[in-house]
Amino acid sequence: MPRAKVVFIGAGSAVWSSTIVVDFILTPSLYGSEIVFVDINEERLNLIYDFARRYAREYKADYVFRKTTDRREALENADFVINAALAKGHSYYEVMRQISEANGYYRGINSVEWNMVSDYHTIWGYYQFKLALDIARDVEEKAPDAWLLLIANPVFELTTLLSRMTKVKVVGLCHGHLGYLDLVKTLGLDPHEVEVETLGFNHVIWLTKFKYRGEDAYPLIDEWVERKSEDFWRFWRENQWNPFDIQMSPAAIDMYRVYGLFPIGDTVRGGTWKYHWNLETKQYWYGPSGGPDSEIGRQVYYMYLDMRLNEIKKALANPSRPLADTVEPVKSSESIVPLIDSIVNDRRATYQVNILNKDSIPGIPSDVAVEMPAIVDSKGVHRMSFRELPKKIYNLVLRPRLLRAEWAIEAFLEGGRDFLFEWLIIDPRTKSTEQVNKVIDETLRIPGNEEMAEHFK
Amino acid sequence: MPRAKVVFIGAGSAVWSSTIVVDFILTPSLYGSEIVFVDINEERLNLIYDFARRYAREYKADYVFRKTTDRREALENADFVINAALAKGHSYYEVMRQISEANGYYRGINSVEWNMVSDYHTIWGYYQFKLALDIARDVEEKAPDAWLLLIANPVFELTTLLSRMTKVKVVGLCHGHLGYLDLVKTLGLDPHEVEVETLGFNHVIWLTKFKYRGEDAYPLIDEWVERKSEDFWRFWRENQWNPFDIQMSPAAIDMYRVYGLFPIGDTVRGGTWKYHWNLETKQYWYGPSGGPDSEIGRQVYYMYLDMRLNEIKKALANPSRPLADTVEPVKSSESIVPLIDSIVNDRRATYQVNILNKDSIPGIPSDVAVEMPAIVDSKGVHRMSFRELPKKIYNLVLRPRLLRAEWAIEAFLEGGRDFLFEWLIIDPRTKSTEQVNKVIDETLRIPGNEEMAEHFK
């Protein structure tokens, strides 16, 4: 028996998967485990498999790696299932985005208040929802005791959906909450002396606790805003190479001012159309790139993925040079491997997780996935209790975000054109009923959308 | 001691109040009661007072009528308080509407999905909310055991607000649910053989039960839609003198098709912008008047009020002719007087009321006012239990409507410009952030809005 059997679905996204592979390799307490890579793209599957085997060999890491395109076969007796799969890949959604934009929906009909993230596919994520639910049902059948670690977005909707529809132990994970480290760094604080808590929904989390050396550190943010933000932004506007570098952007500070708590990580990418009307607006709030979800930011991101993938391919093609020269042997900040370690080896620790609320955060329904810290050990994931979020955030942010989540989930479960229509008829980009009908028709007519068209007929 | 002391606040709206007065006069079981009319407009107050005294005299109805402009004095020892007051009157809201329309917000910033009713003032109803809460607090102090019958709109928001913020027994009443009678008549059914139940929020209620002679009558609606609606509409389009005659309009049938249950009464006036983009759209869905909430329908309504008021004035000026010639001595379909009668004389009956849900309708929060049938007797108002509303109505209609209600309530309780901004930034009529800021600035600059401007600063 291996120490643990981990099935890694959608492992073919090698840029991201390689990070997790390195995390495994740098975690000796999991040695002896079996890791099964699954992807429908064989070329990409071979890439990550070859990468893992060689890196492990170079590091003398004792793992059994396997690869397969047969998900159901792989799942047999799994202890952990990582779902990182994006159905149909980025390019498919870019085609839908183009059609949206031709009909007056900048950045696509999927982008709405508090979900402006370009690859957080909700209303048009039919295939993504279906894949995630199919995987969860396979887990339920083949490995009912396994932990399903959901990395695939939309983590908020999918964690809620899978937890409601299956008996599987689903935990959604997202590194966005680490955005607080940018805040800490910018304020010039020692991260080891900081105590933070971030709560909300995935991609909509707020700094509910921020202490430095035992004292409330929010005044330090206020001071920074008043004294240093202008200078910071001047420099930042000239040097924002990374479109994801927006934790301290004017958008974040404005959200803090309006909603009363500091928005953390991907939360800053959200908000209403106030921050997103067009590229110019985005650039005002998110810097010259317009942030990671502008047409520029997105291209930079795809280029980065291509570049990194090519580096990995090149490294693999050169057997004489250690892989560690290309992919650093440094543990990442992703929590997947540490969390598996905590469960397998009873290493009790706190993780930021997405799980059904079940009264952990007052005021949010029981059956909705919240993002919050939880304690993890060999007995599982243990909820804690938190104070209610401030009313302003609850009413103006979480409520509308939850509305869209419930709509997207119902649209997926029930089908029918009405859900798409209702989604759009309340959209500020909508100018007429005809526009709504036209964008729906054209979206559903895209080659590859036949099944989705049938679902939404 | 009088049989009951009823304080009628906002009684100066004589057209409507005269109906209630006649109901009292035609209800001998309440004779011996004291009815105190309250209004800040003395001229209008005198009018309803004179009307009541003379009508009672002509009918030998034994009531003690009083009048006062001093609300607090009137409330002492009240058993029932009717709040029918509209703070600042219709013309004030028309001024705000004009400013909205000049900024691209057809029918005003107050009109949003599922609240398109032109005098259901929520986000711009600051003075109305304040007046209603002030009255409720006066009731709490001066007549803590009294029933507060809330007729003043917005019944949904105000019933929720007053029930949360005071200990007063608040019951919101609205005759809209009687729209089912139009349906019954149009289908050619005998109203005495019909069993109905309508549930939801005020102005957003749905026919959850519809039986004729013990059998499900929904198929009769379907048959009417298929076979008779086209002919009906042809005739109706040429004869729609009353803009409120929309219970069987294409809008109602479309809502039924989309949401799955038949919308009753003012519900038909709601919906998304699909039914309301402009006059032309409204006319398509609501007939040549564009319905009661178009620019035409509203003018017709104001003209009707003026005309009726003049008739009452003329009748009062002519002491030789019985008032009954002008205002028929027929009980109205309003439930206020029968409900008071039920409580005072223990006449157990079922009424359509708006009260906090408290688990009567599953899925809707406890502390939100729902509209539903309840049993009333001398012990009070007794909730019943109902089945959950269909998911489609819950998700696509009640959820977004509740979101707007909570926002309006929070905007009133908390104040601050952000609430107005957030209200508008998700509005389909909004094209830019500048537009939002401009309409807010101009609305708050209206003479008379000084206190509201301070509140939303």
PDB file of C-alpha atoms in Angstrom, chain B residues 67 82 116 240 247 283-284 292 314 333 338-339 347 352 397:
ATOM      1  CA  LYS B  67     -59.567  64.995  13.590  1.00  0.00           C
ATOM      2  CA  ILE B  82     -53.827  52.820   9.960  1.00  0.00           C
ATOM      3  CA  MET B 116     -41.312  49.198 -11.499  1.00  0.00           C
ATOM      4  CA  GLN B 240     -58.046  49.602 -22.233  1.00  0.00           C
ATOM      5  CA  GLN B 247     -53.897  41.239 -15.048  1.00  0.00           C
ATOM      6  CA  GLN B 283     -47.265  49.462 -24.632  1.00  0.00           C
ATOM      7  CA  TYR B 284     -46.369  46.160 -26.212  1.00  0.00           C
ATOM      8  CA  PRO B 292     -50.170  52.137 -14.690  1.00  0.00           C
ATOM      9  CA  LYS B 314     -68.821  68.848  -4.882  1.00  0.00           C
ATOM     10  CA  SER B 333     -62.749  44.890  -1.285  1.00  0.00           C
ATOM     11  CA  PRO B 338     -63.020  43.491   8.038  1.00  0.00           C
ATOM     12  CA  LEU B 339     -59.661  42.714   9.646  1.00  0.00           C
ATOM     13  CA  ARG B 347     -64.680  36.945  13.724  1.00  0.00           C
ATOM     14  CA  GLN B 352     -53.838  38.265   2.808  1.00  0.00           C
ATOM     15  CA  VAL B 397     -37.504  36.839  -8.766  1.00  0.00           C
TER      16      VAL B 397
END
